[in-house]
mmCIF file of C-alpha atoms in Angstrom:
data_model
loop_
_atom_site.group_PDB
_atom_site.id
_atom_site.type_symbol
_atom_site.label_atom_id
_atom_site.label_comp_id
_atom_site.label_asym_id
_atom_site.label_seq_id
_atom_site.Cartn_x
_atom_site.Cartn_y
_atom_site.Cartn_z
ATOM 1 C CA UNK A 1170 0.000 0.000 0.000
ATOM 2 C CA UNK A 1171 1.630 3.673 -0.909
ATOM 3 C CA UNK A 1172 1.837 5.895 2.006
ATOM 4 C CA UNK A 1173 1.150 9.332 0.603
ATOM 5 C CA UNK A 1174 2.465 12.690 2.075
ATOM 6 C CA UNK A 1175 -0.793 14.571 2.465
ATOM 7 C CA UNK A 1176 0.434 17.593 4.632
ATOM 8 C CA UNK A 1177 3.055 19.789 5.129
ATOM 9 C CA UNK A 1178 3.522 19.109 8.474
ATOM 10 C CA UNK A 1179 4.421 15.347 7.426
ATOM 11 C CA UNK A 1180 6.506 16.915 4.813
ATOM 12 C CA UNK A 1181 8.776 19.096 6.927
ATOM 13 C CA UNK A 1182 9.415 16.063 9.218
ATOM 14 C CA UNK A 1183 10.716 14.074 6.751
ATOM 15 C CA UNK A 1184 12.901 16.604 5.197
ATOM 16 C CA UNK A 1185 13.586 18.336 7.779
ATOM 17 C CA UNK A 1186 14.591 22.377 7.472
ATOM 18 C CA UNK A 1187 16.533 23.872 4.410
ATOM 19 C CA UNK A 1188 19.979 24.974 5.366
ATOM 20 C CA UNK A 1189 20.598 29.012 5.907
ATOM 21 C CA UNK A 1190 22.365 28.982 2.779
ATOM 22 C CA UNK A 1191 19.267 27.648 0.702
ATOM 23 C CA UNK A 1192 17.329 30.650 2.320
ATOM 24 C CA UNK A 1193 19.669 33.212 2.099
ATOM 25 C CA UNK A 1194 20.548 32.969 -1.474
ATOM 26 C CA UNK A 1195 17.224 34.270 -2.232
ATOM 27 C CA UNK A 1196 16.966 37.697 -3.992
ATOM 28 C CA UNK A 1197 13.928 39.816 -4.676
ATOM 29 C CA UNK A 1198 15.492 41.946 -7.835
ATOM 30 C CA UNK A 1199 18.096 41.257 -10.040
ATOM 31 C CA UNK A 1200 22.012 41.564 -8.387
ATOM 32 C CA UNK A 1201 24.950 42.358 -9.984
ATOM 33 C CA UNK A 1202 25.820 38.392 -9.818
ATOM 34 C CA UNK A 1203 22.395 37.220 -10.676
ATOM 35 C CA UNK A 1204 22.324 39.517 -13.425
ATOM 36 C CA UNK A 1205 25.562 38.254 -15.227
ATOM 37 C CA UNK A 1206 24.591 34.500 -14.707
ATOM 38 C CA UNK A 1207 20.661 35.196 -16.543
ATOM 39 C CA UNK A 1208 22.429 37.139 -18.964
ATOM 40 C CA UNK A 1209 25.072 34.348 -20.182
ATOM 41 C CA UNK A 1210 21.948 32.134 -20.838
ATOM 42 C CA UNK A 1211 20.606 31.349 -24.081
ATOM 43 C CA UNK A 1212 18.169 28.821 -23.181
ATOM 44 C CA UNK A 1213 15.695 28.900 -19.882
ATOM 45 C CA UNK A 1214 12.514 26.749 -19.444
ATOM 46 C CA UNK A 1215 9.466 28.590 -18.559
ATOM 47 C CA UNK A 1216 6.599 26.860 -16.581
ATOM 48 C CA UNK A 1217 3.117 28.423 -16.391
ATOM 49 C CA UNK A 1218 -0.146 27.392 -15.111
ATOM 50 C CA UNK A 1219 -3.698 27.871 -16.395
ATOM 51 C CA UNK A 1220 -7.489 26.464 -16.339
ATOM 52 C CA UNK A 1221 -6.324 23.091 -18.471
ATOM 53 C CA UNK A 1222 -3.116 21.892 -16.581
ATOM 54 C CA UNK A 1223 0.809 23.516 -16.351
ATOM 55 C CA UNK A 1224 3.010 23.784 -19.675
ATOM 56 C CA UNK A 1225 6.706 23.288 -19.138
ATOM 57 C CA UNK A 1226 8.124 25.619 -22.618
ATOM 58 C CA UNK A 1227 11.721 25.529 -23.901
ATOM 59 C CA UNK A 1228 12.790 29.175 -24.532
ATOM 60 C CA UNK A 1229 16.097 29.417 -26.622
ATOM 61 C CA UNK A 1230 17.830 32.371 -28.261
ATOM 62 C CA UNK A 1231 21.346 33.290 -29.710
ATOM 63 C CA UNK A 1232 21.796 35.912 -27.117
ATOM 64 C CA UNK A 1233 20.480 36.081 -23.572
ATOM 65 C CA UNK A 1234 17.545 34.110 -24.062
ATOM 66 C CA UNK A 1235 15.685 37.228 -21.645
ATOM 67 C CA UNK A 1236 16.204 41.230 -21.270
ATOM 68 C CA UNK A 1237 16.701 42.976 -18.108
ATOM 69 C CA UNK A 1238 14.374 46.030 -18.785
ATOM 70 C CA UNK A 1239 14.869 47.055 -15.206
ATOM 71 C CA UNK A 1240 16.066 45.416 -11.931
ATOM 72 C CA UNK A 1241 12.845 43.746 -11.240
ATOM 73 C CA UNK A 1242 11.532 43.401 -15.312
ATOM 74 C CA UNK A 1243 12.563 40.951 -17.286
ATOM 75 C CA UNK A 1244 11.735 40.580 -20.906
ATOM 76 C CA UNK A 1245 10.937 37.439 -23.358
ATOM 77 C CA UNK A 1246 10.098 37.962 -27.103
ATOM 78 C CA UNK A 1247 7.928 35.201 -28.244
ATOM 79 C CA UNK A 1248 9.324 34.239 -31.399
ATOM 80 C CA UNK A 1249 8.096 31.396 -34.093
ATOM 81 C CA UNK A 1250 7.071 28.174 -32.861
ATOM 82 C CA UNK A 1251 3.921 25.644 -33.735
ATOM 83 C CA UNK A 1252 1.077 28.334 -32.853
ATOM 84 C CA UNK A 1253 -0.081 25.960 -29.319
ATOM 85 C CA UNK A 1254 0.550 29.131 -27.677
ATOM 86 C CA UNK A 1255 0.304 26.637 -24.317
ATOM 87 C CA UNK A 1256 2.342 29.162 -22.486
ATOM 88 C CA UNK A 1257 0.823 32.496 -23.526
ATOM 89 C CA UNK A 1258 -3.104 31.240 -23.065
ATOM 90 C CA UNK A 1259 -2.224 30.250 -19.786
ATOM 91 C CA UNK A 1260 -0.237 33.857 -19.001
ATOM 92 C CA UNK A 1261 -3.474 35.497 -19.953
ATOM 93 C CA UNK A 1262 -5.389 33.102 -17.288
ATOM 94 C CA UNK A 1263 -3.236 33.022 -14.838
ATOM 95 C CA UNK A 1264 -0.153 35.414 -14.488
ATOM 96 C CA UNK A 1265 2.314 32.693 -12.316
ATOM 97 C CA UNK A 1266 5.275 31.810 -14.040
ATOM 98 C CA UNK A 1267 9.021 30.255 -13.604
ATOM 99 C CA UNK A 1268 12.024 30.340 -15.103
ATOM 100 C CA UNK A 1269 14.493 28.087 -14.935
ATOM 101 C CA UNK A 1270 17.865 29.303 -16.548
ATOM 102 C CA UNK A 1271 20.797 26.756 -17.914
ATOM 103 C CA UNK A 1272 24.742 27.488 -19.275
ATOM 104 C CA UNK A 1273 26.081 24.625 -21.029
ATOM 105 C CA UNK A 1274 28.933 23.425 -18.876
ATOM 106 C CA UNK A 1275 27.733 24.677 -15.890
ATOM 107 C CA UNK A 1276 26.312 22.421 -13.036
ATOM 108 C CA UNK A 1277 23.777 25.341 -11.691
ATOM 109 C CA UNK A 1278 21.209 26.797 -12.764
ATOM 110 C CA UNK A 1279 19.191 29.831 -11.837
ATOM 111 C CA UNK A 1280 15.289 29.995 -11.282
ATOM 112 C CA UNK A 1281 13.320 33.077 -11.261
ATOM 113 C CA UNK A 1282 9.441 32.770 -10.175
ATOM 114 C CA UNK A 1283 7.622 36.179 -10.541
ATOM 115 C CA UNK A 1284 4.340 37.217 -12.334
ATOM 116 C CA UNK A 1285 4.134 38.184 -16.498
ATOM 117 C CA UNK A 1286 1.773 39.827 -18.910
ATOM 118 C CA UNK A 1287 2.146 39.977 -22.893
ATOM 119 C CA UNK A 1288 2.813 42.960 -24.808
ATOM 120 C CA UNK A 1289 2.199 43.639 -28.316
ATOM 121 C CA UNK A 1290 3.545 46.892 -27.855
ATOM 122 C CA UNK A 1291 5.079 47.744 -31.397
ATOM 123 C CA UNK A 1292 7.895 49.606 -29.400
ATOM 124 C CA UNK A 1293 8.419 46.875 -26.722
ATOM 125 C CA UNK A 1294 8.735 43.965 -29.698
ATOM 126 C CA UNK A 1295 11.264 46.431 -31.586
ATOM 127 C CA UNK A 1296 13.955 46.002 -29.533
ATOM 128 C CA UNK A 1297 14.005 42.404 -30.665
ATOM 129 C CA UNK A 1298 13.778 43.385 -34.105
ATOM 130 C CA UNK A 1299 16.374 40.535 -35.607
ATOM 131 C CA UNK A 1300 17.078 39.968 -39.472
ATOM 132 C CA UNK A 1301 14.263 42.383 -40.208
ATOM 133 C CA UNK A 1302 11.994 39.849 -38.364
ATOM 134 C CA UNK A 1303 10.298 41.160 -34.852
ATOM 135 C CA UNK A 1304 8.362 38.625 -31.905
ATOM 136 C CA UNK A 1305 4.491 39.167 -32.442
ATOM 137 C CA UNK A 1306 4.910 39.640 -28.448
ATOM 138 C CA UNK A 1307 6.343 40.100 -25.785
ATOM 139 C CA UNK A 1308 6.398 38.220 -22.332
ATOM 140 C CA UNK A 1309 7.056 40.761 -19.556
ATOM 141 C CA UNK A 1310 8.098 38.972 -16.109
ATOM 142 C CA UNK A 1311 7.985 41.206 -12.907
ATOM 143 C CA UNK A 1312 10.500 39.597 -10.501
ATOM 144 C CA UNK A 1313 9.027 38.123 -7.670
ATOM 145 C CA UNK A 1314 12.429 36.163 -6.402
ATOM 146 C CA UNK A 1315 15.567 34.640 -8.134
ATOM 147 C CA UNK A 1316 18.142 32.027 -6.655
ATOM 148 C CA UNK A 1317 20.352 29.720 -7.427
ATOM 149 C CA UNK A 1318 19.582 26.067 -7.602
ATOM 150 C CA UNK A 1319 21.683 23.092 -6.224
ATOM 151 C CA UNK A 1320 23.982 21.821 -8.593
ATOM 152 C CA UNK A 1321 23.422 18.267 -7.710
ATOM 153 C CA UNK A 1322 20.812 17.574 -10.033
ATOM 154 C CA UNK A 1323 22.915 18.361 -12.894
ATOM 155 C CA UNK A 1324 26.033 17.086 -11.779
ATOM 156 C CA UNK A 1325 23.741 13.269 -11.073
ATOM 157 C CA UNK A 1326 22.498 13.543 -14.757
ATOM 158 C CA UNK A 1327 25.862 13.924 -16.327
ATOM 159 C CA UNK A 1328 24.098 16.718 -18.417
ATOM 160 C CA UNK A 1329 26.966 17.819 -20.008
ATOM 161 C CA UNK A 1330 28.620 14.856 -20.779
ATOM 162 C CA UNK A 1331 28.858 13.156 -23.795
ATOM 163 C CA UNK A 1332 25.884 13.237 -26.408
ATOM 164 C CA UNK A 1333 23.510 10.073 -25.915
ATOM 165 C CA UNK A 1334 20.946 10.965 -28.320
ATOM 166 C CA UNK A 1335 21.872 8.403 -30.577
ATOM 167 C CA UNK A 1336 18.921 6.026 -31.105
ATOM 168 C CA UNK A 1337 16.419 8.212 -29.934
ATOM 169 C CA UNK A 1338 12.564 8.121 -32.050
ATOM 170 C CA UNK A 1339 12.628 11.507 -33.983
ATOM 171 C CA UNK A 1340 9.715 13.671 -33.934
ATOM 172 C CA UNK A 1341 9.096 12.254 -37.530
ATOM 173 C CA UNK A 1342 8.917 8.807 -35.669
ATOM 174 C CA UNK A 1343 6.696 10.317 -32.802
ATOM 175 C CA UNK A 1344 4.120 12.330 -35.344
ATOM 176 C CA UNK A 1345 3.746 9.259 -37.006
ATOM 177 C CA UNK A 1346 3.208 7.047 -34.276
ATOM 178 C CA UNK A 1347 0.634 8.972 -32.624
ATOM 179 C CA UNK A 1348 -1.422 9.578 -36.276
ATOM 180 C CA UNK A 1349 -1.404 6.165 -37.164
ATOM 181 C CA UNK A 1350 1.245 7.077 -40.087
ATOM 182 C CA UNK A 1351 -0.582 10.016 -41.713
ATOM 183 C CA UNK A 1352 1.658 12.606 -40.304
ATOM 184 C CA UNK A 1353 5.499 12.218 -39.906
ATOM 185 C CA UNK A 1354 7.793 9.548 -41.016
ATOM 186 C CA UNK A 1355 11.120 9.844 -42.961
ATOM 187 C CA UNK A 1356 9.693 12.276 -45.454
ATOM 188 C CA UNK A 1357 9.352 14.841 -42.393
ATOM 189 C CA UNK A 1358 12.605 14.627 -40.471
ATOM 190 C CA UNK A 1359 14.093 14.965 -43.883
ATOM 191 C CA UNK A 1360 12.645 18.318 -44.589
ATOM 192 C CA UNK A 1361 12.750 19.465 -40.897
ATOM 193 C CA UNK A 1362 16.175 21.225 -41.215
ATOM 194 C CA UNK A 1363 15.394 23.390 -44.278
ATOM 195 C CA UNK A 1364 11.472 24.524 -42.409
ATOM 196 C CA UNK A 1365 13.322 25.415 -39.438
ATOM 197 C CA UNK A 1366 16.114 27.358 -40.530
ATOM 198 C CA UNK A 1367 13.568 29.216 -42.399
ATOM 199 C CA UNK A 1368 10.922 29.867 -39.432
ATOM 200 C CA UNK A 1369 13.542 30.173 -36.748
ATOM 201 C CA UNK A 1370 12.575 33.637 -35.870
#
């Protein structure tokens, strides 16, 4: 029979109490330090919630994958991806979100958890303007704390080590799995690369 943890107060006396270092690494607006570790990132995940369930989103850019538009402000442009829009509906629900930041080769990462709107403000999505190409919005994140997480996750999963994708389905594999073979398959994976360096933006 499981035993389920049903309260907090069962919780806290199996874990016990976070050490003062877990607590006081906490900060409420961006730091000098904070601020050059978001800014070296290229690639964060950001986790919202809304009325149909939570959306875990890959976020990836060839800069700083976010822009520091003050100390507590951070901004996202929304650029191309499959139209879901999983993240965004939920924003306009429910205005939680998280951030979790990653630097290839480092064993940290950074979270930020904070509150966020979208802007279409033509202004606001000009200062990503890239190629000629601009976001069609913007995610604005007001800071509500940022700290550092524990490296040992990382450092257990060997995330940086050497690449073990080979022999993994492709999403041409996946598509056509789930559609009974009328979407997916060879034909898209071998197309993929040309439609994405065309839409990347």
């Amino acid at each position: 029979m499981t035993e389920w943890v049903e309260d907090i107060a069962t919780l806290e006396a199996i874990y016990g109490t976070p050490g003062a270092a877990s607590i006081r690494k906490v900060a409420h607006r961006m730091t000098p330090l904070y601020r050059q570790w978001i800014m070296a990132s290229r690639f964060c995940v950001l986790s919202t919630v809304g009325p149909e369930g939570t959306d875990g989103s890959p976020r990836g850019d060839d800069g700083p994958v976010v822009t520091e538009l003050d100390d507590q402000t951070l901004l996202m442009p929304d650029w191309r991806g499959n139209n879901r829009m999983d993240s965004l509906r939920n924003i306009v629900t429910d205005d939680r979100v998280s951030l979790m930041f990653m630097v290839p080769g480092s064993t940290n990462v950074v979270r930020v958890n904070g509150r966020a709107r979208i802007s279409v403000d033509a202004a606001l999505c000009g200062r990503f303007e890239d190629r000629g190409r601009r976001p069609r919005s913007v995610i604005v994140i007001r800071i509500g704390e940022i700290y550092s997480q524990c490296a040992r996750a990382v450092m257990r999963a060997g995330l940086w080590g050497p690449d073990e994708s080979a022999g993994l389905p492709s999403m041409g594999d996946i598509l056509a799995e789930q559609t009974d073979g009328e979407v997916g398959g060879a034909a898209y994976d071998a197309a993929w690369p040309e439609r994405a360096a065309k839409s990347l933006w």
